[in-house]
mmCIF file with all atom_site columns, C-alpha atoms in Angstrom:
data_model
loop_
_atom_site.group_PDB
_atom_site.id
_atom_site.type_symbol
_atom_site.label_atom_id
_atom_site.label_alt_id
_atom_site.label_comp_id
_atom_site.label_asym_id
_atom_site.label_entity_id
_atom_site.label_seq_id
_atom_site.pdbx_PDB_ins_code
_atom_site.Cartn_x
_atom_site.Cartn_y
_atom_site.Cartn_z
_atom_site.occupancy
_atom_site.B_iso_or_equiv
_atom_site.pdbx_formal_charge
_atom_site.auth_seq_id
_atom_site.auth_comp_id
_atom_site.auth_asym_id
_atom_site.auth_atom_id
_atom_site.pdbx_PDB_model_num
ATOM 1   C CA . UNK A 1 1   ? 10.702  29.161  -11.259 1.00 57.00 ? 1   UNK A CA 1
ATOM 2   C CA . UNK A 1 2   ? 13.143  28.180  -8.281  1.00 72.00 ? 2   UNK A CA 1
ATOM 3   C CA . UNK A 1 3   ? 12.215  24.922  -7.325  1.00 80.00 ? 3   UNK A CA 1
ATOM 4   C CA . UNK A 1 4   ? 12.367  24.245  -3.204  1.00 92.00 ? 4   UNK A CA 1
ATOM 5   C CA . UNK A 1 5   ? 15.211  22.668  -2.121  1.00 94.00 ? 5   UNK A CA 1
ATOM 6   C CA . UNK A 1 6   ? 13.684  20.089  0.256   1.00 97.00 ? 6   UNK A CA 1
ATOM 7   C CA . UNK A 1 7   ? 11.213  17.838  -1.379  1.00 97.00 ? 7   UNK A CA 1
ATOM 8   C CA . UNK A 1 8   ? 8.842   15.552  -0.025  1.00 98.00 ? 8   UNK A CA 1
ATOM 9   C CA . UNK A 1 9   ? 7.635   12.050  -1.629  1.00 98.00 ? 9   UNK A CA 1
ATOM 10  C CA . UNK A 1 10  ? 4.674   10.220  -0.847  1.00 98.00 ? 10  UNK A CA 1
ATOM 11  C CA . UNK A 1 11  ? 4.618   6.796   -1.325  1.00 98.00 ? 11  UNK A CA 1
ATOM 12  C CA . UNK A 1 12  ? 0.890   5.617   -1.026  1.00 98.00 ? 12  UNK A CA 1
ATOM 13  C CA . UNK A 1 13  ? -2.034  3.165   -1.588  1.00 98.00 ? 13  UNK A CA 1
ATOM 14  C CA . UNK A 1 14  ? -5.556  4.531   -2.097  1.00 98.00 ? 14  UNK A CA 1
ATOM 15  C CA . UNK A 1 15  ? -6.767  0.942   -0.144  1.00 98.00 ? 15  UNK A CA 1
ATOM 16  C CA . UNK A 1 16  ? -4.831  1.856   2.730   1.00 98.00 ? 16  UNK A CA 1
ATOM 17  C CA . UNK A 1 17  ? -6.533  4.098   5.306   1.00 98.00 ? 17  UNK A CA 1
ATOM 18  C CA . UNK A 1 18  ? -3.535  5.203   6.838   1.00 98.00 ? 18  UNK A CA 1
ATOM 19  C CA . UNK A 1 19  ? -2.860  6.995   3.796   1.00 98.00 ? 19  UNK A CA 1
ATOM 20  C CA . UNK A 1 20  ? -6.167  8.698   3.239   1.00 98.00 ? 20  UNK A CA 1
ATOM 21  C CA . UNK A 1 21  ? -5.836  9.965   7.126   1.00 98.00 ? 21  UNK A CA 1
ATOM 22  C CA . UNK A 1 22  ? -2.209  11.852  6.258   1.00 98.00 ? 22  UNK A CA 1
ATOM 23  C CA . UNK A 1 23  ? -3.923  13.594  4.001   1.00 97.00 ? 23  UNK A CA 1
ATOM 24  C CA . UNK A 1 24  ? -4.771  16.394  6.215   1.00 96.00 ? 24  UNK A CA 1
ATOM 25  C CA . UNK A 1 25  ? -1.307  16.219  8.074   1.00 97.00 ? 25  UNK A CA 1
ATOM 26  C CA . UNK A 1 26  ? -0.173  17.074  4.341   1.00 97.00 ? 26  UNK A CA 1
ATOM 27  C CA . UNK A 1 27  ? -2.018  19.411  3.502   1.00 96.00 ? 27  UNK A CA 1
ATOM 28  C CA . UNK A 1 28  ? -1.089  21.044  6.851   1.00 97.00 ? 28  UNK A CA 1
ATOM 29  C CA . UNK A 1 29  ? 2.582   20.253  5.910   1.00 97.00 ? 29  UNK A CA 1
ATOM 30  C CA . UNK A 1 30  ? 2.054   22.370  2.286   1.00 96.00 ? 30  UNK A CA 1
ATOM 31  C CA . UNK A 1 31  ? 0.555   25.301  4.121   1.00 96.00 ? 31  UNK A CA 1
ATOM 32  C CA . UNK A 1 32  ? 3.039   25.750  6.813   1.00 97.00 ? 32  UNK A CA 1
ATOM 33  C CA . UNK A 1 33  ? 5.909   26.022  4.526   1.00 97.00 ? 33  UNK A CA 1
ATOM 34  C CA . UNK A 1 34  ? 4.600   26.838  1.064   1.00 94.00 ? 34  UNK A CA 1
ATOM 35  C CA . UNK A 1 35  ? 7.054   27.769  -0.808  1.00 93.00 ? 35  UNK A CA 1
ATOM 36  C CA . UNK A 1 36  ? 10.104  26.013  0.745   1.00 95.00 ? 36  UNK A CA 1
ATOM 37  C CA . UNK A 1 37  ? 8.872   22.307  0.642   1.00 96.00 ? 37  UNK A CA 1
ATOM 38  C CA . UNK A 1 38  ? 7.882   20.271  -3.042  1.00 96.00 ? 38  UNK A CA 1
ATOM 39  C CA . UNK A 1 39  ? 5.109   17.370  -2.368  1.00 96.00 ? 39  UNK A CA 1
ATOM 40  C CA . UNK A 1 40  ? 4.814   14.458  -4.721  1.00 96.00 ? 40  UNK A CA 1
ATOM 41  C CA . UNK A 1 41  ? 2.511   11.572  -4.515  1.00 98.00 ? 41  UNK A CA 1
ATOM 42  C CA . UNK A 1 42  ? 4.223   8.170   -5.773  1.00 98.00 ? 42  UNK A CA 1
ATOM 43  C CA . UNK A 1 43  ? 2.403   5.227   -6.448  1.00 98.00 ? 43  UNK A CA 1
ATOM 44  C CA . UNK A 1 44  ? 2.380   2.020   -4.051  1.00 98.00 ? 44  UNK A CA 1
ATOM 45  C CA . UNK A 1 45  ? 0.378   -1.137  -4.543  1.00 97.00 ? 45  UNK A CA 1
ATOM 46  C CA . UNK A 1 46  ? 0.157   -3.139  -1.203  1.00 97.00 ? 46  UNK A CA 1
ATOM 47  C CA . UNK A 1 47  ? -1.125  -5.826  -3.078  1.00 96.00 ? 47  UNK A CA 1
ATOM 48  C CA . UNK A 1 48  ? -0.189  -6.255  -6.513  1.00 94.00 ? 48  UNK A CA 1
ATOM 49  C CA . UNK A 1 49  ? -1.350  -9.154  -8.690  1.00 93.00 ? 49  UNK A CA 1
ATOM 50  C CA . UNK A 1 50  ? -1.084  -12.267 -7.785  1.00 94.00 ? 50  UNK A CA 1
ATOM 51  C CA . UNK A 1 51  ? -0.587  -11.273 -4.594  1.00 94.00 ? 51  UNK A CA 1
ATOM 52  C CA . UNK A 1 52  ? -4.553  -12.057 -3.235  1.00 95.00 ? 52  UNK A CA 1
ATOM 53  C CA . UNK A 1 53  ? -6.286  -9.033  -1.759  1.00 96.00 ? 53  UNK A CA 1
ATOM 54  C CA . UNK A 1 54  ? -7.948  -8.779  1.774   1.00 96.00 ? 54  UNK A CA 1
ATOM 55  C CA . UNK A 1 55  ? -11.303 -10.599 2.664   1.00 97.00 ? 55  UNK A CA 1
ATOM 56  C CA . UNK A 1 56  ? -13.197 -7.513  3.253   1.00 96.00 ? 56  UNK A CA 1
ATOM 57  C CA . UNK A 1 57  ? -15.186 -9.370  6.066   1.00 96.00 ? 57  UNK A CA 1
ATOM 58  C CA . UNK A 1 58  ? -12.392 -10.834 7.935   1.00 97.00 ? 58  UNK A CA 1
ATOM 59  C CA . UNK A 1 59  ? -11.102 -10.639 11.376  1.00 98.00 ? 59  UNK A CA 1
ATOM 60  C CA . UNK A 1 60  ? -7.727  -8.641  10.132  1.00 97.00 ? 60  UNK A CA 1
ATOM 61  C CA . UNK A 1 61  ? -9.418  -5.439  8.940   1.00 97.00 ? 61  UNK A CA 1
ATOM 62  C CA . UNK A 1 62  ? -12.562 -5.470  11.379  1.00 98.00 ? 62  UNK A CA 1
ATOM 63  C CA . UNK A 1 63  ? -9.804  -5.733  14.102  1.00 98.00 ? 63  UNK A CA 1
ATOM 64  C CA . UNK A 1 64  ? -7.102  -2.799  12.560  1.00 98.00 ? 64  UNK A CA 1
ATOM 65  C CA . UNK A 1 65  ? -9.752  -1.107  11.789  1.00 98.00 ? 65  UNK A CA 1
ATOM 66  C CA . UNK A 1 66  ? -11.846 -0.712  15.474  1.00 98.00 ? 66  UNK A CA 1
ATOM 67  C CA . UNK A 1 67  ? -8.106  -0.288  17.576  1.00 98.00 ? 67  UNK A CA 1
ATOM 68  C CA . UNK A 1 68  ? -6.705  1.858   14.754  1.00 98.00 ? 68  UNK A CA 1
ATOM 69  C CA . UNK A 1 69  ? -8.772  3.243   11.961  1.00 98.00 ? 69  UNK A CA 1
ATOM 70  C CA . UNK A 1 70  ? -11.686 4.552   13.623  1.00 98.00 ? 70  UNK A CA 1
ATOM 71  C CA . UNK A 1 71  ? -9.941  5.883   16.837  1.00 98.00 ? 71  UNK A CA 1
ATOM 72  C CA . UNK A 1 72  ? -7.329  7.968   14.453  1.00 98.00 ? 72  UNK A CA 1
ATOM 73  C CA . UNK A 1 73  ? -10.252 9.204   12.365  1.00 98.00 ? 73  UNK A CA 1
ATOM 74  C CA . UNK A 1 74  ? -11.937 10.528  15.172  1.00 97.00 ? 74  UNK A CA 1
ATOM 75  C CA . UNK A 1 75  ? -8.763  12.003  16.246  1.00 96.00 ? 75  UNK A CA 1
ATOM 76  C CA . UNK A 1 76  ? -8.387  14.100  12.925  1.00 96.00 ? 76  UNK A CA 1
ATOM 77  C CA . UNK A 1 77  ? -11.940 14.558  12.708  1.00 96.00 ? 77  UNK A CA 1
ATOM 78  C CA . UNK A 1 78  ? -12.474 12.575  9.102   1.00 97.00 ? 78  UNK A CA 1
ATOM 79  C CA . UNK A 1 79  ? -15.250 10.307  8.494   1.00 95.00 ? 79  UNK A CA 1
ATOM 80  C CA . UNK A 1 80  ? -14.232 7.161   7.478   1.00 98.00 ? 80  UNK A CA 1
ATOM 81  C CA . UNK A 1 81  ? -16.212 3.158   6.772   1.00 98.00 ? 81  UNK A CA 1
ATOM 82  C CA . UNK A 1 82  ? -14.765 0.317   6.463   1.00 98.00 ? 82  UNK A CA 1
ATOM 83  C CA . UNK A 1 83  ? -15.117 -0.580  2.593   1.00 98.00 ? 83  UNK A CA 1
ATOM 84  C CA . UNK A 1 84  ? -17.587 -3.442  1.367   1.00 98.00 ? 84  UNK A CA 1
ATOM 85  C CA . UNK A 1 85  ? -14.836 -4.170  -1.563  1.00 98.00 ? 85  UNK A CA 1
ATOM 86  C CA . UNK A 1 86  ? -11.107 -5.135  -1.240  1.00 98.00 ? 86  UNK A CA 1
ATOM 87  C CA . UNK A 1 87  ? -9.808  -4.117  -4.949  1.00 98.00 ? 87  UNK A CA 1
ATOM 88  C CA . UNK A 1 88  ? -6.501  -3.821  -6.485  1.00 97.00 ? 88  UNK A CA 1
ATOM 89  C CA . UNK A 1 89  ? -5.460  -0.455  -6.681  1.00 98.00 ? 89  UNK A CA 1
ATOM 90  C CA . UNK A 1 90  ? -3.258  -0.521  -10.069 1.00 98.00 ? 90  UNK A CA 1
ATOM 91  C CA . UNK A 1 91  ? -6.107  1.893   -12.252 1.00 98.00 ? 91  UNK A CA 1
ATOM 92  C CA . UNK A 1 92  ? -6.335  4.398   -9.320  1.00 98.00 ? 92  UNK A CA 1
ATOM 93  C CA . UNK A 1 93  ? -2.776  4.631   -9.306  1.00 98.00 ? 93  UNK A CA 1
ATOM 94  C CA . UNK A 1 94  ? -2.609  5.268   -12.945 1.00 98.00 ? 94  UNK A CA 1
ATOM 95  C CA . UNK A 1 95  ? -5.691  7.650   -13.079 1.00 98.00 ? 95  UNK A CA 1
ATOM 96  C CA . UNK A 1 96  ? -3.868  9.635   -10.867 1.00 98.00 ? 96  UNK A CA 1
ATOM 97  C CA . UNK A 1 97  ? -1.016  9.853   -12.546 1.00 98.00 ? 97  UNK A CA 1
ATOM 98  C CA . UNK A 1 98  ? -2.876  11.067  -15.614 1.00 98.00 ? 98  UNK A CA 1
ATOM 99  C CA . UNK A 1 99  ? -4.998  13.548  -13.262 1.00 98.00 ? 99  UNK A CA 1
ATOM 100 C CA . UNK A 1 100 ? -1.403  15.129  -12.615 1.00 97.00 ? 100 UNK A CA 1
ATOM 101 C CA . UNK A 1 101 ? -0.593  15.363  -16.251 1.00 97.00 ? 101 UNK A CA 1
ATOM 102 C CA . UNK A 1 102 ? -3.985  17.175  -16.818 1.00 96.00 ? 102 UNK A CA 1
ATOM 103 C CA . UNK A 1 103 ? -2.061  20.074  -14.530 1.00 89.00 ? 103 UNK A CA 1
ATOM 104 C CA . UNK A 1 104 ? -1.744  22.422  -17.475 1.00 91.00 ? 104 UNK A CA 1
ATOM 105 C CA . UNK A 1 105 ? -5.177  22.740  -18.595 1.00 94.00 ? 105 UNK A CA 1
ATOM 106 C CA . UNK A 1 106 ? -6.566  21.832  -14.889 1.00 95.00 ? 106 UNK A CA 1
ATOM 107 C CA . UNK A 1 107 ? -4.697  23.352  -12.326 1.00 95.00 ? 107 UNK A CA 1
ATOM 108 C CA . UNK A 1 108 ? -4.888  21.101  -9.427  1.00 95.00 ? 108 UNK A CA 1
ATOM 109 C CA . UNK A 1 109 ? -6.505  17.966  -10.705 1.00 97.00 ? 109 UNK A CA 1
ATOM 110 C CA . UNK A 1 110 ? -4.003  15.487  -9.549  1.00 97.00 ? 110 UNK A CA 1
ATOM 111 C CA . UNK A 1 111 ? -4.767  16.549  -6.082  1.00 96.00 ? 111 UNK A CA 1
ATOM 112 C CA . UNK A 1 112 ? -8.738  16.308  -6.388  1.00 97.00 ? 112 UNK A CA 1
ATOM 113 C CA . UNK A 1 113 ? -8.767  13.237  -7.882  1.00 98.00 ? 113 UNK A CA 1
ATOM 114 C CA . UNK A 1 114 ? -6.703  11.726  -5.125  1.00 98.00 ? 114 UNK A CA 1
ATOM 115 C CA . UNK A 1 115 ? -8.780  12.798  -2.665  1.00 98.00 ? 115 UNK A CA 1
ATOM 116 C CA . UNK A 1 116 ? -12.045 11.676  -4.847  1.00 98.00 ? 116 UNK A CA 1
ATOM 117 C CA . UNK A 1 117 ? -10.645 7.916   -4.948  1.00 98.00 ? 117 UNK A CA 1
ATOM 118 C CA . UNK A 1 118 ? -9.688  7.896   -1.259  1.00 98.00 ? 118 UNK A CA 1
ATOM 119 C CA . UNK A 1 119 ? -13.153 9.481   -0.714  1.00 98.00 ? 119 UNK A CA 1
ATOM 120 C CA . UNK A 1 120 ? -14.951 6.947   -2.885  1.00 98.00 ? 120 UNK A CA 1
ATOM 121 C CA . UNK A 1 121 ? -13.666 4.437   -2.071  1.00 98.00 ? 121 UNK A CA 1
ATOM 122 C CA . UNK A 1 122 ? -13.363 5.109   2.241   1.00 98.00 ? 122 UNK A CA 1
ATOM 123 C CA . UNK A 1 123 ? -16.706 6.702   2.210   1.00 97.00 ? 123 UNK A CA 1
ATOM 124 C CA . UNK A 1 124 ? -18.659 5.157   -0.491  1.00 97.00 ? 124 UNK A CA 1
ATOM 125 C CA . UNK A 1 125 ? -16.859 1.497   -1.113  1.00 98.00 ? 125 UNK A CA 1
ATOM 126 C CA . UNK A 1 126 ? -15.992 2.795   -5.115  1.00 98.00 ? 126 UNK A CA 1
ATOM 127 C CA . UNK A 1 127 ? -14.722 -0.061  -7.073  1.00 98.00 ? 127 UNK A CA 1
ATOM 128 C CA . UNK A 1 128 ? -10.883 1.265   -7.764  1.00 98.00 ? 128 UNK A CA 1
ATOM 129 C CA . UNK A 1 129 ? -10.368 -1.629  -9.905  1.00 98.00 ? 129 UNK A CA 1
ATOM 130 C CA . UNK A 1 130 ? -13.559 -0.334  -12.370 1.00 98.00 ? 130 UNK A CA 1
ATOM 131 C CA . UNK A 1 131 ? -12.573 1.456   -15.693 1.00 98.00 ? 131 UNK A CA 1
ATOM 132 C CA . UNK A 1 132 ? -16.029 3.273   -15.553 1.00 98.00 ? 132 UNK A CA 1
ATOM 133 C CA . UNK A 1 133 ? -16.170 4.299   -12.174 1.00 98.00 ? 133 UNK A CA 1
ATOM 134 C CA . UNK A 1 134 ? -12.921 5.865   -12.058 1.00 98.00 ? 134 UNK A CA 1
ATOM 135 C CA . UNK A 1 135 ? -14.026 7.663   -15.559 1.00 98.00 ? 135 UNK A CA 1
ATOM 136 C CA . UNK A 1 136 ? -17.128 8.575   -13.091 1.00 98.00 ? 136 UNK A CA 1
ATOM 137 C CA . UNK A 1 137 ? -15.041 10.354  -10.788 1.00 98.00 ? 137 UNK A CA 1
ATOM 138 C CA . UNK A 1 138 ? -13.066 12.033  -13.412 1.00 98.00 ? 138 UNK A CA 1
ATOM 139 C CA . UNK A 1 139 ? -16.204 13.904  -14.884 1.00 98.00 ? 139 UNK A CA 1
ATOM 140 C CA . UNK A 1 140 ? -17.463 14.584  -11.288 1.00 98.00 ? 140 UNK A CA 1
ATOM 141 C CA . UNK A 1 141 ? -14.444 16.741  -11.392 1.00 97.00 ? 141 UNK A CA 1
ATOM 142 C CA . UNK A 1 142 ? -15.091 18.450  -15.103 1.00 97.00 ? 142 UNK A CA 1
ATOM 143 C CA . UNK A 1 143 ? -12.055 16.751  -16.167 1.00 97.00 ? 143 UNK A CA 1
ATOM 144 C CA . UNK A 1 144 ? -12.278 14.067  -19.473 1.00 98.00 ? 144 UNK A CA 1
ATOM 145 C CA . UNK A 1 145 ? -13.605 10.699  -17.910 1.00 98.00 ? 145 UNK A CA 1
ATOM 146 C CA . UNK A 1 146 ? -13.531 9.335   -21.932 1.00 98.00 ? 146 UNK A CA 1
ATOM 147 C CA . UNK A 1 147 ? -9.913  10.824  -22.233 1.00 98.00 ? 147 UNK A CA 1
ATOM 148 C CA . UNK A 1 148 ? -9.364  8.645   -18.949 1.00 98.00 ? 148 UNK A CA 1
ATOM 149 C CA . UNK A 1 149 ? -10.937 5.453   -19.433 1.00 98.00 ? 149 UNK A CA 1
ATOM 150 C CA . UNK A 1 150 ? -9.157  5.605   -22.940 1.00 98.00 ? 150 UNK A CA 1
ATOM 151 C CA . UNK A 1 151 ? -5.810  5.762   -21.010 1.00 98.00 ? 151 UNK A CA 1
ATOM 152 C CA . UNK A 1 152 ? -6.346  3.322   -18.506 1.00 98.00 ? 152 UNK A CA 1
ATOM 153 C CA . UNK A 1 153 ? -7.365  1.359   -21.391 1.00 98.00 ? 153 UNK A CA 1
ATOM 154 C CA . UNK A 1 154 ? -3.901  1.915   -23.134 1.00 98.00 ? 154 UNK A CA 1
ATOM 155 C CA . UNK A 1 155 ? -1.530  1.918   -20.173 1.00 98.00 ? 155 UNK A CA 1
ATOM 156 C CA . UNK A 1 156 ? -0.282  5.451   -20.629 1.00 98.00 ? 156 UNK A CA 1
ATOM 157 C CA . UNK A 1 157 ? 0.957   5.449   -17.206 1.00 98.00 ? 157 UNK A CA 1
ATOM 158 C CA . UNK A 1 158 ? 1.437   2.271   -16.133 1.00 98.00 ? 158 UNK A CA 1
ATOM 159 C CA . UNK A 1 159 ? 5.087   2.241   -16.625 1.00 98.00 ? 159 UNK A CA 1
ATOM 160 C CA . UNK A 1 160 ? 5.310   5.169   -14.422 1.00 97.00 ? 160 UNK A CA 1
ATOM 161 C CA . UNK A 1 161 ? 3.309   3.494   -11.350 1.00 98.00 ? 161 UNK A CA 1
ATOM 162 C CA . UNK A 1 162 ? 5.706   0.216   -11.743 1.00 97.00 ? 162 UNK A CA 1
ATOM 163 C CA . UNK A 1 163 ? 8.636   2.645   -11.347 1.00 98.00 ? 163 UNK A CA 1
ATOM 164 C CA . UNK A 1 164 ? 7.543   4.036   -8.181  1.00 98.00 ? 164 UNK A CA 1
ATOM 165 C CA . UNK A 1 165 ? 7.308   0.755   -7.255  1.00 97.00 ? 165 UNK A CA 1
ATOM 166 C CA . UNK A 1 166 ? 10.630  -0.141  -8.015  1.00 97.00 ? 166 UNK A CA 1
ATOM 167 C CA . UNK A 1 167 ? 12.069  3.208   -5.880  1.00 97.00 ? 167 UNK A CA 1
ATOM 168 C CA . UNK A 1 168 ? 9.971   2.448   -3.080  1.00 97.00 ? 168 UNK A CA 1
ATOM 169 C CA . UNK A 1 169 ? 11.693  -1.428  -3.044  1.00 96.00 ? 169 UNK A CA 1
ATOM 170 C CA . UNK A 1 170 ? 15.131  0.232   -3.794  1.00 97.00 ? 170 UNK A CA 1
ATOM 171 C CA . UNK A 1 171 ? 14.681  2.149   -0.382  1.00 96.00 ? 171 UNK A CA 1
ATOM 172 C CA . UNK A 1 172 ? 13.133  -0.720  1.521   1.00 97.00 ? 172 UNK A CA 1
ATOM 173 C CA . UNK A 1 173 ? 9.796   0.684   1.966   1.00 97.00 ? 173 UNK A CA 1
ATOM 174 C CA . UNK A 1 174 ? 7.438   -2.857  2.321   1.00 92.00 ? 174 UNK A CA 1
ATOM 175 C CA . UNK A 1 175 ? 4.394   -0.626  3.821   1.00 94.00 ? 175 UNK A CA 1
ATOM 176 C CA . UNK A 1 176 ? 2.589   2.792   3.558   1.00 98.00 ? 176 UNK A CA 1
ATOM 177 C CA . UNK A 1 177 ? 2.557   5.762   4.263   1.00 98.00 ? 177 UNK A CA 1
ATOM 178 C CA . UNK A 1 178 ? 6.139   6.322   3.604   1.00 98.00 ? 178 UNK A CA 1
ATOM 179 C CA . UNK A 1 179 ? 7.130   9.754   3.444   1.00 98.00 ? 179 UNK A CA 1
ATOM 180 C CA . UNK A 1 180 ? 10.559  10.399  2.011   1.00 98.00 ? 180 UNK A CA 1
ATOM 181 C CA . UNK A 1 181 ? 12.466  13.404  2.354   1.00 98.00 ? 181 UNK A CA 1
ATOM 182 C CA . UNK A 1 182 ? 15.105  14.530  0.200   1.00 97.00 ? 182 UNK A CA 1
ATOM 183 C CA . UNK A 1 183 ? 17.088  18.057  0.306   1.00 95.00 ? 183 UNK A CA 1
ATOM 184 C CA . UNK A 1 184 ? 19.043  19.912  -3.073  1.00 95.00 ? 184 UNK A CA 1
ATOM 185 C CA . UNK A 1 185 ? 18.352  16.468  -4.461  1.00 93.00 ? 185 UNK A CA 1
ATOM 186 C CA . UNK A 1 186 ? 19.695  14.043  -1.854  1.00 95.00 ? 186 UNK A CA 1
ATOM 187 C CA . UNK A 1 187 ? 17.878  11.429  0.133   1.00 96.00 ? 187 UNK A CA 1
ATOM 188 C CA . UNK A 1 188 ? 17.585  12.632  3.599   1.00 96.00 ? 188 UNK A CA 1
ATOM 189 C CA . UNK A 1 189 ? 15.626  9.976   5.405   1.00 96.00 ? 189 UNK A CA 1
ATOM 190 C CA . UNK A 1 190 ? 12.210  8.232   5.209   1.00 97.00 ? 190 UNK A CA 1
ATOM 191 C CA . UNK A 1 191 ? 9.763   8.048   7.901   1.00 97.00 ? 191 UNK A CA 1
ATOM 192 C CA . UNK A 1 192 ? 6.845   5.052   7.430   1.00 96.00 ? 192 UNK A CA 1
ATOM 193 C CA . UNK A 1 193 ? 3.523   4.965   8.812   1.00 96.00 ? 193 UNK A CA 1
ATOM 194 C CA . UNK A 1 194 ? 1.272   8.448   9.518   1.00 97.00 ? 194 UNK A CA 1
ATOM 195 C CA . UNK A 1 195 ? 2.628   10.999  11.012  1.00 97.00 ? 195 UNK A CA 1
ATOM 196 C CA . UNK A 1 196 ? 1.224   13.204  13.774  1.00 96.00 ? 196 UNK A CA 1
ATOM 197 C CA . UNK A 1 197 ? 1.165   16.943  12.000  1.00 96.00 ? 197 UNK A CA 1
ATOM 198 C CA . UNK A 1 198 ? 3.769   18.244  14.657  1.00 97.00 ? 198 UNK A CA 1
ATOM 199 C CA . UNK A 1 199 ? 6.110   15.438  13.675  1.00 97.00 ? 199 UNK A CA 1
ATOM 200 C CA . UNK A 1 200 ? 6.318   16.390  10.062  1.00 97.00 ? 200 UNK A CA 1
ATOM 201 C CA . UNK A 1 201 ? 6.828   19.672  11.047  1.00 98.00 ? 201 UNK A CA 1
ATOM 202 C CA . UNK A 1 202 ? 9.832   19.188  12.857  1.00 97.00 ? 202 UNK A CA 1
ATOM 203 C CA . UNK A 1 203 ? 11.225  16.536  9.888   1.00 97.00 ? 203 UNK A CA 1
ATOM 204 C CA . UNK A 1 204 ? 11.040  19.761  7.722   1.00 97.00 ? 204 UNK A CA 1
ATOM 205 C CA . UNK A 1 205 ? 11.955  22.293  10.551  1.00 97.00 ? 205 UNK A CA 1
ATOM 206 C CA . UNK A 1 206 ? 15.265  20.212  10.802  1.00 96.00 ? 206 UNK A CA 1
ATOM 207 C CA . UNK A 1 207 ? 16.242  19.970  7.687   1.00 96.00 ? 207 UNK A CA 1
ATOM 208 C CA . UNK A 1 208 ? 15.264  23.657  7.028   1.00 95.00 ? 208 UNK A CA 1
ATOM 209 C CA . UNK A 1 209 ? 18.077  24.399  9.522   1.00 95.00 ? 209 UNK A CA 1
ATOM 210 C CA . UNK A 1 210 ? 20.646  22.116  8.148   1.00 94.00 ? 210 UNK A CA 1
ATOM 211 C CA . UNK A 1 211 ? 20.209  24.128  5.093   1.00 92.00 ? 211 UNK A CA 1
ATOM 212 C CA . UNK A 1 212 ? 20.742  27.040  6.487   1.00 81.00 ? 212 UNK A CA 1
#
């Protein structure tokens, strides 16, 4: 299979709402040039450990999220509430990554359970941080929530989570979204923060023409 020569990486955090309202412009994005454009999702923890999480009851969020959140999610017509919980995002991260190695046997799984955890947790305040809840989500989906908490449990794919990491810091990304673009294998620019549908367009529209 010919593999698309422009590519498209997605440095995220499933505790940042930005990221969960791209998801649309994405999928939009995938549509409108199937065929011709790759989409990856890489891991990015805002807050690692030690770094201390966000008082879910503080000032910060309740302010970002009444001039920012809420007005964009109206915008793009999603239903988003600010979350009871602030949890680290490491297991999400790495459930994902095992959701996309399911691929074989479950077309499609890496996708739906990305948009489960940004779901549960933007929707429904889901504990990212819980073993058993992310297991949950997993067999909400008819994939293996045993097979999952079993992984989590060994660190199958933690080494692959604290890579993105390290590619995201090697490009100086400090915040997310971050969508980088690369073309027949080349880094061709990053643009941070979410992106109005039209503007991705053009970022691919562009570099469509530079091919050729």
């Amino acid at each position: 299979m010919i593999q698309p020569r422009i590519a498209l990486d997605v440095f995220s955090d499933y505790v940042c709402p930005f990221c969960y309202l791209e998801m649309p412009e994405l999928d939009a994005l995938a549509e409108r040039f199937n065929g011709r454009v790759s989409l990856r999702w890489r891991a990015f923890e805002l807050r690692p450990d030690p770094e201390p999480t966000l008082d879910p009851d503080g000032d910060y969020l309740h302010d970002i999220w009444e001039r920012a959140v809420y007005p964009m999610a109206a915008e793009r017509g999603m239903t988003l509430r600010l979350p009871r919980i602030q949890p680290r995002s490491r297991l999400a991260h790495e459930a994902a990554a095992w959701a996309d190695a399911q691929a074989i046997q479950h077309p499609g799984a890496g996708d739906a359970l990305r948009t489960a955890l940004f779901r549960g947790f933007f929707e429904e305040s889901l504990d990212l941080s819980d073993p058993q809840a992310l297991a949950g989500l997993a067999d909400a989906l008819s994939l293996d929530g045993s097979a999952l908490h079993r992984s989590l449990e060994q660190g199958d794919h933690r080494q692959a989570v604290i890579d993105d990491q390290r590619v995201a810091r090697e490009l100086g990304i400090q915040g997310v979204p971050a969508l980088r673009f690369c073309m027949d294998g080349e880094h061709a620019g990053v643009l941070e923060g979410a992106q109005p549908r039209r503007q991705l367009f053009l970022a691919v529209e562009r570099l469509l023409d530079a091919l050729g």
